[in-house]
Coordinates of C-alpha atoms and ligand atoms in Angstrom, one line a residue:
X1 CA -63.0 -6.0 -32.2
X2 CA -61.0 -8.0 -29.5
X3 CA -63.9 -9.6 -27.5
X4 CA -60.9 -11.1 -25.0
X5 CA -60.0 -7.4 -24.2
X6 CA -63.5 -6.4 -24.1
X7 CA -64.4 -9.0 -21.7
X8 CA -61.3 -8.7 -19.6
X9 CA -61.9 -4.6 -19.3
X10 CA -66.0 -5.5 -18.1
X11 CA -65.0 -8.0 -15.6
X12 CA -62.6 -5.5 -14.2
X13 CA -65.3 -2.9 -14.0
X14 CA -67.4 -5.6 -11.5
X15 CA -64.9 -6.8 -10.0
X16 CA -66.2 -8.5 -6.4
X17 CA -65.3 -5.3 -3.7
X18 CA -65.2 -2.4 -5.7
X19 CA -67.8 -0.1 -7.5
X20 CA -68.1 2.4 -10.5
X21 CA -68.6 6.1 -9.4
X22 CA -70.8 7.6 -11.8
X23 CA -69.2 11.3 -11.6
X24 CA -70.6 12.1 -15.0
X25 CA -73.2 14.9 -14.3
X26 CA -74.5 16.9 -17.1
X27 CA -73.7 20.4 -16.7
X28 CA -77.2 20.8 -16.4
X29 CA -77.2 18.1 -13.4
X30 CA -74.1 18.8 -11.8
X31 CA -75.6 22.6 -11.2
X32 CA -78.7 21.4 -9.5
X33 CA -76.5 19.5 -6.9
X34 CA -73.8 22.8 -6.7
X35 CA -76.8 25.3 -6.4
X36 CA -78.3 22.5 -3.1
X37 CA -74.6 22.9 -1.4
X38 CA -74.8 26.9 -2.6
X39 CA -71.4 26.5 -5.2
X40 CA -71.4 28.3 -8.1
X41 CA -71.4 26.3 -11.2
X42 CA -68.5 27.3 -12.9
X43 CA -65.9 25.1 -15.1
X44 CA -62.7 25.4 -12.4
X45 CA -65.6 24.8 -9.6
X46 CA -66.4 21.5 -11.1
X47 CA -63.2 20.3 -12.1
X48 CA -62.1 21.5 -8.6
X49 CA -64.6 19.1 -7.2
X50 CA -64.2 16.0 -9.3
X51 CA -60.1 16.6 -8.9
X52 CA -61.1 16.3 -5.4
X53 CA -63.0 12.9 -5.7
X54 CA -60.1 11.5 -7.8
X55 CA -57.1 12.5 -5.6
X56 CA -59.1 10.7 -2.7
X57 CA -56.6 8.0 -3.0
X58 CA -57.8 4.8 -0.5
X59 CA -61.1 5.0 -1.8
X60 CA -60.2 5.1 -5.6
X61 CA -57.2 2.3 -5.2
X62 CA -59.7 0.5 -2.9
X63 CA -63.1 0.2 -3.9
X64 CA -63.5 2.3 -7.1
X65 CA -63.3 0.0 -10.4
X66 CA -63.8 3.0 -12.9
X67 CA -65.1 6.2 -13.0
X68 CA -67.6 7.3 -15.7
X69 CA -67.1 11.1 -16.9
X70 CA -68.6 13.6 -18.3
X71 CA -67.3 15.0 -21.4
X72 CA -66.3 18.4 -20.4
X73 CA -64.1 16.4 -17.6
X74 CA -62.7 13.9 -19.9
X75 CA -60.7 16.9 -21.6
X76 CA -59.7 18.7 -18.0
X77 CA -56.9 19.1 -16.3
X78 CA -55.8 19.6 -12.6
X79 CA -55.1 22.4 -10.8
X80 CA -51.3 21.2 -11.2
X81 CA -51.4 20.5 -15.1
X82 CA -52.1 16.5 -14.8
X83 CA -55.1 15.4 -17.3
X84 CA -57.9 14.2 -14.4
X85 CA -57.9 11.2 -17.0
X86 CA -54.3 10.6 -15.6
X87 CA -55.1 11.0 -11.9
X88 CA -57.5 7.9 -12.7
X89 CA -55.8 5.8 -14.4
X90 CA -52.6 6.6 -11.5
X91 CA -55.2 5.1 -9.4
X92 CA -55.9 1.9 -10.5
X93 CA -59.5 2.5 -12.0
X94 CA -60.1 2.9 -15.5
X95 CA -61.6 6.2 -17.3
X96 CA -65.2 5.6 -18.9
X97 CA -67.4 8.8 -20.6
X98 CA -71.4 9.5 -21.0
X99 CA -71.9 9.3 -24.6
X100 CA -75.8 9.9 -24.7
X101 CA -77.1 13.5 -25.4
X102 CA -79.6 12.8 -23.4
X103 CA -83.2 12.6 -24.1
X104 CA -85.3 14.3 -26.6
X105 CA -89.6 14.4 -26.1
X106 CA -90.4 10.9 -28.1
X107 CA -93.2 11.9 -30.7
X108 CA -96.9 10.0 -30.9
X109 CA -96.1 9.2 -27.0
X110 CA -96.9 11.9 -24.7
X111 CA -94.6 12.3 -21.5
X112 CA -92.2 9.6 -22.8
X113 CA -88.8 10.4 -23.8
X114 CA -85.9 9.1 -25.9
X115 CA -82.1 9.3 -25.8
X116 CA -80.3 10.5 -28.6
X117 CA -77.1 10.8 -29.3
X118 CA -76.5 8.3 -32.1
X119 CA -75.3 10.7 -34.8
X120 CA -71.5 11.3 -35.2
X121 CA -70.8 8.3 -32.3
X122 CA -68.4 6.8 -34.2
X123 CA -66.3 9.4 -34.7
X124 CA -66.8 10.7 -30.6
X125 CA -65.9 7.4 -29.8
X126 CA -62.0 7.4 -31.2
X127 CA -61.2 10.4 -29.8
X128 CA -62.7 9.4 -27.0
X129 CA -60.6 6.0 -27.0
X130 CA -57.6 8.0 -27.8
X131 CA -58.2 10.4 -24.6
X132 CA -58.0 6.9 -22.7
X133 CA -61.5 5.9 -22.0
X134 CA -62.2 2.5 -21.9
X135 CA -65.8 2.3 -21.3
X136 CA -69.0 4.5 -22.3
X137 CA -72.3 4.9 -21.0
X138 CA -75.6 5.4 -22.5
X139 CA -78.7 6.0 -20.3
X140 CA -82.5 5.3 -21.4
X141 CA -85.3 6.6 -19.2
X142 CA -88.8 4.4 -18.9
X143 CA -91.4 6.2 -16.6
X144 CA -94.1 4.6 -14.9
X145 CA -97.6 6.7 -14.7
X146 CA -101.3 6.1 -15.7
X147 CA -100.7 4.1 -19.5
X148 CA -97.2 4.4 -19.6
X149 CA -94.6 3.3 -20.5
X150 CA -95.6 2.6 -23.8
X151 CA -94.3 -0.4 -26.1
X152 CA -93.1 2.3 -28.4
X153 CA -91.0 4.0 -26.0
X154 CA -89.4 1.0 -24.6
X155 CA -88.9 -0.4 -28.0
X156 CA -87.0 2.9 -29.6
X157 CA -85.0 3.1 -26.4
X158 CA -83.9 -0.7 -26.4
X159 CA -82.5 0.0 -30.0
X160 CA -80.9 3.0 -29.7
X161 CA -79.5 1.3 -26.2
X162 CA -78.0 -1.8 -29.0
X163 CA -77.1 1.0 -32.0
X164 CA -74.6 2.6 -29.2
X165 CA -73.4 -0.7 -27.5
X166 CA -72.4 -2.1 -31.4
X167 CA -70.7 0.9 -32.1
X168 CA -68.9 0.7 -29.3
X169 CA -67.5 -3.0 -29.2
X170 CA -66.5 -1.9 -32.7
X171 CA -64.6 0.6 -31.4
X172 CA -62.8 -1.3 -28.5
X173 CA -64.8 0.3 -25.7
X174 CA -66.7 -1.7 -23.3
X175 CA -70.6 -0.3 -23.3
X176 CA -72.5 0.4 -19.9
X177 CA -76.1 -0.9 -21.2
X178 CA -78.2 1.6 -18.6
X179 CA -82.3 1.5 -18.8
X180 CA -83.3 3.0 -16.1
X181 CA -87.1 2.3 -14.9
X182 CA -87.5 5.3 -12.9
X183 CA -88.9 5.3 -9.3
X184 CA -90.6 8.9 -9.3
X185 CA -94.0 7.7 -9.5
X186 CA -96.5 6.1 -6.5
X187 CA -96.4 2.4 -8.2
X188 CA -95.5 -0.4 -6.0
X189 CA -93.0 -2.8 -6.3
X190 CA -94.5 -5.3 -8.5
X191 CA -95.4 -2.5 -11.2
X192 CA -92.1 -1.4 -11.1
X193 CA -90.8 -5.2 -11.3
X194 CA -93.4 -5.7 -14.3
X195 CA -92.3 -2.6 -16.5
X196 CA -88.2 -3.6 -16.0
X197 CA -88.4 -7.1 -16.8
X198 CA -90.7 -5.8 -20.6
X199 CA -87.7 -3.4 -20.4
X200 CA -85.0 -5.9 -19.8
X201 CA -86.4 -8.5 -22.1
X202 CA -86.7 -5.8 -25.0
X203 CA -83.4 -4.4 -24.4
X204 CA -81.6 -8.0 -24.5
X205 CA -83.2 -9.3 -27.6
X206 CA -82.4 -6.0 -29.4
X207 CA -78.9 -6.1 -28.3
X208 CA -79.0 -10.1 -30.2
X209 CA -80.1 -8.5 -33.2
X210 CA -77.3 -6.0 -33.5
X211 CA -74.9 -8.3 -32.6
X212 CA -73.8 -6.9 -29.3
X213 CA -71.5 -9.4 -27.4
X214 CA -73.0 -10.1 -24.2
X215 CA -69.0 -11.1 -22.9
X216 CA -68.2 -7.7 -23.7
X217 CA -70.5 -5.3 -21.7
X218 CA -71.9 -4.3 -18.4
X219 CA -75.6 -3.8 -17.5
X220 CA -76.4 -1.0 -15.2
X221 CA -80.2 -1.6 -14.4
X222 CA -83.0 -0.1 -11.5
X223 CA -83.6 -2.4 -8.6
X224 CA -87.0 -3.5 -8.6
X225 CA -88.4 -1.3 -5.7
X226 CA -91.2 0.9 -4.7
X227 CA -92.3 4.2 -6.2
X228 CA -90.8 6.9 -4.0
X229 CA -94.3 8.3 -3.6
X230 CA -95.8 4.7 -2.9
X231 CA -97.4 4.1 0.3
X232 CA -96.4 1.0 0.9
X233 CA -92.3 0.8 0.7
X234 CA -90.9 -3.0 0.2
X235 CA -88.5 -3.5 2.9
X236 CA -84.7 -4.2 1.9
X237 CA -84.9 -8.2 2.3
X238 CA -88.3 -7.8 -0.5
X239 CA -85.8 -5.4 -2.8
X240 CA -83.0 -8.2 -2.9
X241 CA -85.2 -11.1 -3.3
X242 CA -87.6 -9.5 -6.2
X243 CA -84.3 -7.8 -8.0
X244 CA -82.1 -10.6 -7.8
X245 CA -85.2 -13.2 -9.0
X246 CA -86.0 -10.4 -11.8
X247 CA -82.1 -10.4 -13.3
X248 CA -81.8 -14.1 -13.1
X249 CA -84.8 -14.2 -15.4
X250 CA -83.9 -12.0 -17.2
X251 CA -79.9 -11.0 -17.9
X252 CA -78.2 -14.0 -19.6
X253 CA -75.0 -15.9 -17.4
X254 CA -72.5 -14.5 -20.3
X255 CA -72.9 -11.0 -19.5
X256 CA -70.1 -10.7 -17.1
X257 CA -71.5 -8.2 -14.6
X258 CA -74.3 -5.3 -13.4
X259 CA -73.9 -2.2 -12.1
X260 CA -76.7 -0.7 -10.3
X261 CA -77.9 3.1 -10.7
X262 CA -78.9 4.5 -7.0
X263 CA -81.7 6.2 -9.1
X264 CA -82.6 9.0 -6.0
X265 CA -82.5 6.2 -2.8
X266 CA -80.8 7.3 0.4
X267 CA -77.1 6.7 0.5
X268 CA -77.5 3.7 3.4
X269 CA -80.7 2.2 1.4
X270 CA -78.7 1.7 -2.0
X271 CA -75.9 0.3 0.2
X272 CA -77.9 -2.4 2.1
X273 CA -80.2 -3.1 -1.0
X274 CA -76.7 -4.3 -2.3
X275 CA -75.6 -6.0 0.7
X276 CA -78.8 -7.7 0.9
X277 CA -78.3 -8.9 -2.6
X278 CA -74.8 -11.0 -1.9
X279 CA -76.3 -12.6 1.2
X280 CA -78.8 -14.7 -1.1
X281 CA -76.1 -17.0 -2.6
X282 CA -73.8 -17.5 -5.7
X283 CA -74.8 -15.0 -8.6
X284 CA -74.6 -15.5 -12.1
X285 CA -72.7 -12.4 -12.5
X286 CA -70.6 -9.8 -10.9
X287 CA -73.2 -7.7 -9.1
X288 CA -71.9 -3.9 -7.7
X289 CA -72.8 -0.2 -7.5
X290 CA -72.2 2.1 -10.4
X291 CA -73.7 5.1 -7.8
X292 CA -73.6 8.6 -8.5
X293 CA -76.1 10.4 -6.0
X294 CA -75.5 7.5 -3.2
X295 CA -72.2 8.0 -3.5
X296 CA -71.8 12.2 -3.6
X297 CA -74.4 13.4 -1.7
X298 CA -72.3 12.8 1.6
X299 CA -68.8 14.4 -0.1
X300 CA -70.5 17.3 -1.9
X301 CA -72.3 18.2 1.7
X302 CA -68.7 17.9 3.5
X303 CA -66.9 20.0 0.8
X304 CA -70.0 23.1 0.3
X305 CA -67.2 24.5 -2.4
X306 CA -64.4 25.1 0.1
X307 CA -60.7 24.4 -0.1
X308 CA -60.5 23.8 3.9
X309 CA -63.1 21.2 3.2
X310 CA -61.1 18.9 0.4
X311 CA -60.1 16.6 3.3
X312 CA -63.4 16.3 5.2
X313 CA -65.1 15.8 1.5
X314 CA -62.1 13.0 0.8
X315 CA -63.1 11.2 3.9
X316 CA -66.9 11.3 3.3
X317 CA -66.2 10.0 -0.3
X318 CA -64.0 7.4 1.5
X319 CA -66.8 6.2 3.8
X320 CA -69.4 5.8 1.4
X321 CA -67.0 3.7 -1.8
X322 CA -66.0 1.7 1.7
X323 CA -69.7 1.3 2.7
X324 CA -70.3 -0.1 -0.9
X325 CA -67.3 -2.2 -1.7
X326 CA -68.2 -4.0 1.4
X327 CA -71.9 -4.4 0.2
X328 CA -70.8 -5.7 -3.3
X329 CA -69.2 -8.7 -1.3
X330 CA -72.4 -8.9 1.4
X331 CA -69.9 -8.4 4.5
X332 CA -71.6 -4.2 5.2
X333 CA -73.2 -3.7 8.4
X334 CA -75.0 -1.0 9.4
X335 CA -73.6 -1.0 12.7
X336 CA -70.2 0.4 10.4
X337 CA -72.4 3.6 9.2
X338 CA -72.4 4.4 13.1
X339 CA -68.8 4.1 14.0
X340 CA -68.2 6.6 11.3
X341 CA -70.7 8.8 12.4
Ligands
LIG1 P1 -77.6 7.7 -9.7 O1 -76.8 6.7 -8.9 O2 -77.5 9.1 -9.0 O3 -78.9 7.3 -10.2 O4 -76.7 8.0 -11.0 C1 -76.2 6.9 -11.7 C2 -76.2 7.2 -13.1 O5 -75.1 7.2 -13.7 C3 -77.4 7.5 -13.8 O6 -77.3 7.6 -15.1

């Protein structure tokens, strides 16, 4: 393992301006968001699509750090032969991949879940590396409800989150460390702060165990914010204050930076939680957007699956990695989201 390499790759990812776009739908995913815009899911749809997001050129050179793909994408290629690998690299941004197989029912615990995709990493992992990814992500889910989440659910995610970020340092590839604390439920924000910092705490002191280098990795966590069905919604200025006082606790000064999910807020909320964020002062870390929702709702509406449409879908792609790069370095205002409009 070269930890200088590692470390210099995760800092890049977070670097201060620019953002990961998490483009790495399952096929599963990807199909709920084609049916909402009425595309057909098929293979040349999808790469059609993501060869759109990739050719948007000021946004990628701009404000896009890397891209995290799925692995049907990884192996694509444009309509005009070029691996879409290629088209990012071209760019500027580096190439990542989902490893996880996503999740699997988690036995003794009902309603909790468990990521898997463990076996055969290794070996995914070269060819992977080979393919030009330089960066993987795994996901773990934590719910909130009546008793859960369990101290058996976050403590087999938190390990399985270490086994994949171990296996890949040792295979030259900078892990995205994601436990997402989902915000389905009613719980307010404090619950929600509560259950991520047991998640966060776990998920540190198992990645010490297995040896993970801190240098060499990038955390993508939840903000700690209201339930999407809780009455009371904590205003943007509460989101900032209670997630940035929750990661300082929390995520130790060598971990050069955190991406955060969107996790199903509105494209301007996940922007000015951000923004919100930089305006409290220095940070231990580098502190950005890996968005995938926030940042392809508005370019999946514009393009509804038609050629005509790849510009119009280029420039609301454009708007929102502009809208977030400037968050990452607190200088967005929402007085910008009207101009565009
Ligand atoms: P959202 O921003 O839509 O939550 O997706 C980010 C992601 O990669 C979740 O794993």
């Amino acid at each position: 393992m070269n930890l200088t390499e590692l470390n210099r790759i995760a800092t890049a990812m977070v670097v201060s301006g620019k953002g990961i776009l998490a483009a790495d739908e399952s096929s599963g995913t990807i199909k709920k968001r084609f049916d909402a815009i009425g595309v057909e899911s098929t293979e040349e749809n999808r790469r059609d699509y993501r060869e759109m997001l990739f050719r948007a050129k000021d946004a990628m050179s701009q404000y896009i750090s890397g891209v995290i793909l799925y692995d049907e994408t990884i192996w694509q290629d444009a309509k005009d032969g070029t691996p879409l690998v290629k088209l990012i690299e071209e760019s500027g941004a580096i190439p990542g991949i989902k490893v996880d197989e996503g999740t699997q029912a988690l036995p003794m615990c009902p309603g909790e879940l468990v990521t898997v995709g463990l076996d055969k990493l290794a070996e995914r992992l070269k060819k992977y590396y080979e393919r030009g990814a330089r960066f993987a992500k795994w996901r773990a889910v934590i719910d909130i409800g009546s008793g859960i989440p369990s101290m058996t659910a976050i403590s087999v995610n938190a390990h399985a989150l270490a086994r994949y970020a171990a296996l890949c340092q040792a295979a030259q590839i900078v892990p995205i460390v994601e436990p997402e604390v989902l915000m389905d439920g009613d719980h307010d924000i404090d619950r929600c702060y509560e259950v991520t910092q047991r998640v966060l705490n776990k998920t540190f002191q198992e990645l010490r165990v297995q040896r993970v280098a801190l240098e060499g990795m990038v955390l993508k966590p939840n903000m700690a914010i209201s339930g999407k069905k809780c009455p009371k919604q904590a205003s943007v200025e509460e989101v900032a204050e209670k997630t940035i006082r929750l990661l300082k606790a929390c995520v130790p000064a060598a971990v050069p930076g955190i991406a955060f999910l969107s996790g199903g807020q509105s494209d301007e909320e996940a922007t000015a939680h951000l923004n919100a964020m930089h305006k409290l002062g220095l940070l231990p870390w580098g502190l950005t957007f890996s968005y995938g929702r926030a940042l392809q709702a508005a370019p999946q509406k514009a393009w509804s699956g038609r050629p005509e449409n790849v510009a119009a879908g280029q420039r609301a792609f454009s708007h929102r990695a502009r809208m977030n790069g400037l968050a990452s370095k607190g200088e967005w205002q929402s007085s910008l989201e009207q101009k565009a409009a």
